[in-house]
Short mmCIF file of C-alpha atoms in Angstrom, two decimals:
data_model
loop_
_atom_site.label_atom_id
_atom_site.label_comp_id
_atom_site.label_asym_id
_atom_site.label_seq_id
_atom_site.Cartn_x
_atom_site.Cartn_y
_atom_site.Cartn_z
CA MET L 19 61.69 -82.38 80.29
CA ASN L 20 58.34 -82.29 82.04
CA THR L 21 58.26 -78.52 81.81
CA ALA L 22 58.93 -78.62 78.08
CA LEU L 23 56.20 -81.22 77.56
CA ILE L 24 53.73 -79.23 79.62
CA THR L 25 54.60 -76.04 77.75
CA ALA L 26 54.22 -77.76 74.38
CA THR L 27 50.94 -79.36 75.40
CA ALA L 28 49.60 -76.04 76.70
CA SER L 29 50.61 -74.32 73.47
CA ILE L 30 48.90 -76.97 71.36
CA LEU L 31 45.76 -76.74 73.52
CA ALA L 32 45.74 -72.95 73.29
CA VAL L 33 46.04 -73.09 69.50
CA GLY L 34 43.33 -75.75 69.31
CA ILE L 35 40.98 -73.80 71.56
CA GLY L 36 41.70 -70.63 69.61
CA PHE L 37 40.93 -72.46 66.36
CA LEU L 38 37.65 -73.86 67.75
CA LEU L 39 36.55 -70.46 69.09
CA THR L 40 37.38 -68.79 65.77
CA HIS L 41 35.51 -71.51 63.87
CA TRP L 42 32.48 -71.22 66.20
CA SER L 43 32.47 -67.42 65.96
CA THR L 44 32.77 -67.49 62.16
CA ALA L 45 29.97 -70.05 61.86
CA ARG L 46 27.75 -67.97 64.17
CA ASN L 47 28.46 -64.79 62.20
CA ASN L 48 27.73 -66.60 58.91
CA ARG L 49 24.41 -67.91 60.26
CA HIS L 50 23.49 -64.41 61.41
CA ARG L 51 24.49 -62.91 58.05
CA ASP L 52 22.45 -65.55 56.19
CA GLN L 53 19.40 -64.97 58.41
CA LEU L 54 19.60 -61.22 57.85
CA ALA L 55 20.01 -61.67 54.08
CA ARG L 56 16.95 -63.96 53.91
CA VAL L 57 14.77 -61.58 55.93
CA GLN L 58 15.86 -58.63 53.79
CA THR L 59 15.11 -60.62 50.62
CA GLN L 60 11.69 -61.65 51.97
CA LEU L 61 10.91 -58.00 52.70
CA SER L 62 12.24 -56.54 49.46
CA GLN L 63 11.04 -59.16 46.99
CA LEU L 64 7.80 -60.47 48.47
CA TYR L 65 6.24 -59.12 51.65
CA GLY L 66 7.16 -55.45 51.16
CA PRO L 67 5.64 -55.18 47.67
CA MET L 68 2.65 -57.36 48.66
CA TYR L 69 2.03 -55.21 51.72
CA ALA L 70 2.16 -51.99 49.71
CA MET L 71 -0.16 -53.37 47.01
CA THR L 72 -2.74 -54.95 49.32
CA GLN L 73 -2.86 -51.84 51.50
CA SER L 74 -3.12 -49.46 48.53
CA ASN L 75 -5.83 -51.61 46.94
CA GLY L 76 -7.76 -51.51 50.22
CA ILE L 77 -7.44 -47.73 50.40
CA ALA L 78 -8.50 -47.37 46.75
CA TYR L 79 -11.49 -49.71 47.19
CA ARG L 80 -12.70 -47.90 50.32
CA ALA L 81 -12.31 -44.49 48.65
CA MET L 82 -14.28 -45.68 45.61
CA ARG L 83 -16.94 -47.28 47.77
CA ASP L 84 -17.27 -44.27 50.09
CA ARG L 85 -17.67 -41.90 47.19
CA TYR L 86 -19.86 -43.92 44.83
CA ASP L 87 -21.58 -46.39 47.15
CA PRO L 88 -22.37 -44.69 50.47
CA GLU L 89 -25.07 -47.32 51.20
CA GLY L 90 -22.45 -50.09 51.09
CA LEU L 91 -24.27 -52.09 48.41
CA PHE L 92 -20.97 -53.29 46.88
CA ASP L 93 -20.12 -55.08 50.12
CA GLN L 94 -23.52 -56.68 50.72
CA ARG L 95 -23.60 -58.76 47.53
CA THR L 96 -27.13 -60.02 48.06
CA PRO L 97 -29.75 -60.28 45.30
CA GLU L 98 -31.58 -57.33 46.90
CA SER L 99 -28.47 -55.13 47.04
CA MET L 100 -27.53 -56.09 43.47
CA GLU L 101 -30.88 -54.75 42.28
CA GLN L 102 -30.26 -51.45 44.07
CA ILE L 103 -26.89 -50.81 42.41
CA ASP L 104 -27.66 -48.33 39.64
CA LYS L 105 -26.16 -48.14 36.15
CA ASN L 106 -23.73 -45.35 37.05
CA GLN L 107 -22.46 -47.27 40.10
CA ARG L 108 -21.96 -50.36 37.95
CA GLU L 109 -19.95 -48.36 35.40
CA ILE L 110 -17.82 -46.80 38.12
CA TYR L 111 -17.23 -50.22 39.71
CA ARG L 112 -16.19 -51.74 36.38
CA LEU L 113 -13.81 -48.83 35.73
CA TRP L 114 -12.12 -49.19 39.12
CA MET L 115 -11.90 -52.97 38.79
CA THR L 116 -10.38 -52.90 35.30
CA SER L 117 -8.00 -49.98 35.79
CA VAL L 118 -6.94 -50.12 39.46
CA LEU L 119 -8.00 -53.07 41.58
CA GLN L 120 -7.65 -56.11 39.32
CA PRO L 121 -4.30 -55.08 37.76
CA THR L 122 -2.83 -54.70 41.24
CA SER L 123 -4.37 -57.98 42.39
CA ARG L 124 -2.78 -59.75 39.41
CA LYS L 125 0.62 -58.35 40.41
CA VAL L 126 0.17 -59.70 43.94
CA CYS L 127 -0.62 -63.15 42.52
CA ASP L 128 2.41 -62.97 40.23
CA LEU L 129 4.65 -62.05 43.18
CA LEU L 130 3.35 -64.96 45.23
CA LEU L 131 3.94 -67.42 42.43
CA ALA L 132 7.39 -66.08 41.52
CA HIS L 133 8.62 -65.86 45.11
CA ALA L 134 6.80 -68.66 46.92
CA HIS L 135 10.18 -69.87 48.19
CA LEU L 136 10.32 -66.70 50.33
CA LEU L 137 7.08 -67.39 52.22
CA LEU L 138 7.29 -67.55 56.00
CA ASP L 139 5.09 -70.64 55.90
CA GLU L 140 6.29 -74.04 54.77
CA ALA L 141 3.34 -74.31 52.38
CA MET L 142 1.15 -71.80 50.59
CA PRO L 143 -1.22 -70.42 53.25
CA GLU L 144 -4.92 -71.19 52.83
CA CYS L 145 -5.73 -67.47 52.74
CA ALA L 146 -3.37 -67.07 49.75
CA MET L 147 -5.18 -69.89 47.94
CA LYS L 148 -8.49 -68.10 48.58
CA TYR L 149 -6.93 -64.88 47.29
CA PHE L 150 -5.80 -66.61 44.07
CA THR L 151 -9.29 -68.01 43.60
CA HIS L 152 -10.89 -64.63 44.24
CA VAL L 153 -8.62 -62.93 41.69
CA ARG L 154 -9.15 -65.69 39.11
CA GLY L 155 -12.91 -65.36 39.66
CA TYR L 156 -12.66 -61.71 38.66
CA GLU L 157 -10.86 -62.73 35.46
CA VAL L 158 -14.08 -64.47 34.42
CA VAL L 159 -16.14 -61.38 35.28
CA LEU L 160 -13.77 -59.11 33.34
CA ALA L 161 -13.92 -61.43 30.34
CA GLN L 162 -17.72 -61.18 30.45
CA TRP L 163 -17.47 -57.38 30.55
CA GLU L 164 -15.15 -57.42 27.54
CA ALA L 165 -17.79 -59.46 25.71
CA GLY L 166 -20.42 -56.83 26.57
CA GLU L 167 -22.13 -58.92 29.27
CA TYR L 168 -22.57 -56.83 32.40
CA ALA L 169 -24.95 -58.92 34.52
CA GLU L 170 -22.15 -60.18 36.80
CA LEU L 171 -20.42 -57.58 38.91
CA PHE L 172 -18.41 -59.60 41.44
CA SER L 173 -16.17 -62.65 41.68
CA LEU L 174 -18.01 -65.72 42.94
CA VAL L 175 -15.34 -65.99 45.65
CA PRO L 176 -15.50 -63.10 48.13
CA TYR L 177 -12.36 -61.17 48.99
CA PRO L 178 -10.50 -62.99 51.79
CA GLN L 179 -9.71 -60.26 54.33
CA GLU L 180 -7.59 -62.81 56.16
CA PHE L 181 -5.11 -62.58 53.26
CA THR L 182 -4.62 -58.84 53.79
CA ASP L 183 -4.25 -59.51 57.52
CA TYR L 184 -1.73 -62.30 56.85
CA VAL L 185 0.37 -60.06 54.59
CA ALA L 186 0.33 -57.18 57.11
CA GLU L 187 1.21 -59.46 60.06
CA SER L 188 3.99 -61.18 58.11
CA PHE L 189 5.41 -57.85 56.97
CA LYS L 190 5.48 -56.54 60.54
CA THR L 191 7.00 -59.78 61.85
CA LEU L 192 9.78 -59.61 59.26
CA GLN L 193 10.42 -55.94 60.03
CA ALA L 194 10.78 -56.82 63.72
CA GLN L 195 13.14 -59.70 62.88
CA GLN L 196 15.19 -57.42 60.65
CA SER L 197 15.46 -54.79 63.39
CA GLN L 198 16.54 -57.43 65.91
CA LEU L 199 19.12 -58.93 63.56
CA LEU L 200 20.52 -55.48 62.76
CA ALA L 201 20.69 -54.62 66.47
CA ASN L 202 22.50 -57.90 67.16
CA ARG L 203 24.95 -57.15 64.36
CA ARG L 204 25.63 -53.66 65.73
CA SER L 205 26.19 -55.01 69.24
CA ARG L 206 28.61 -57.66 67.90
CA THR L 207 30.46 -55.05 65.87
CA SER L 208 30.81 -52.70 68.84
CA HIS L 209 32.21 -55.53 71.02
CA ASN L 210 34.87 -56.52 68.51
#
């Protein structure tokens, strides 16, 4: 009788432990799957496109500046430098702003607003708020240009380089997380 009771108890314990281990393993795998899915969504829907657009806008701006503004007057933005920017440079700047830089900047703002739930931060980063303000400032300048008023050339809010840095750092952080999660998944798969 004792042997039967011990055998039954051991069987029940083995089933219970097996159930708990299966439940724990399933929960761990689900958490891992959910983490990987979130990181991939953050990369594909927010940080990947933002990274590509901010980097390409930077490349385009530097190419335009290097070709049409070798003295760097566009970056100085002082009353003295504004006077030195000639009519041709102003026309080139307006063309690049209206056809390349501002349209891309608008898309970045739209992405941030549409996918704010995918941000790494709990709240909108300060550098993103500065970026919004910078882009909105250019909307005023572009409206003046459409009305034939060309005195203003720049947004009142300077471009926040820290936003480009934030996007690049976040993109690289998420890529590293994705690689780690994928490596963990491969190692789990090979052990099963």
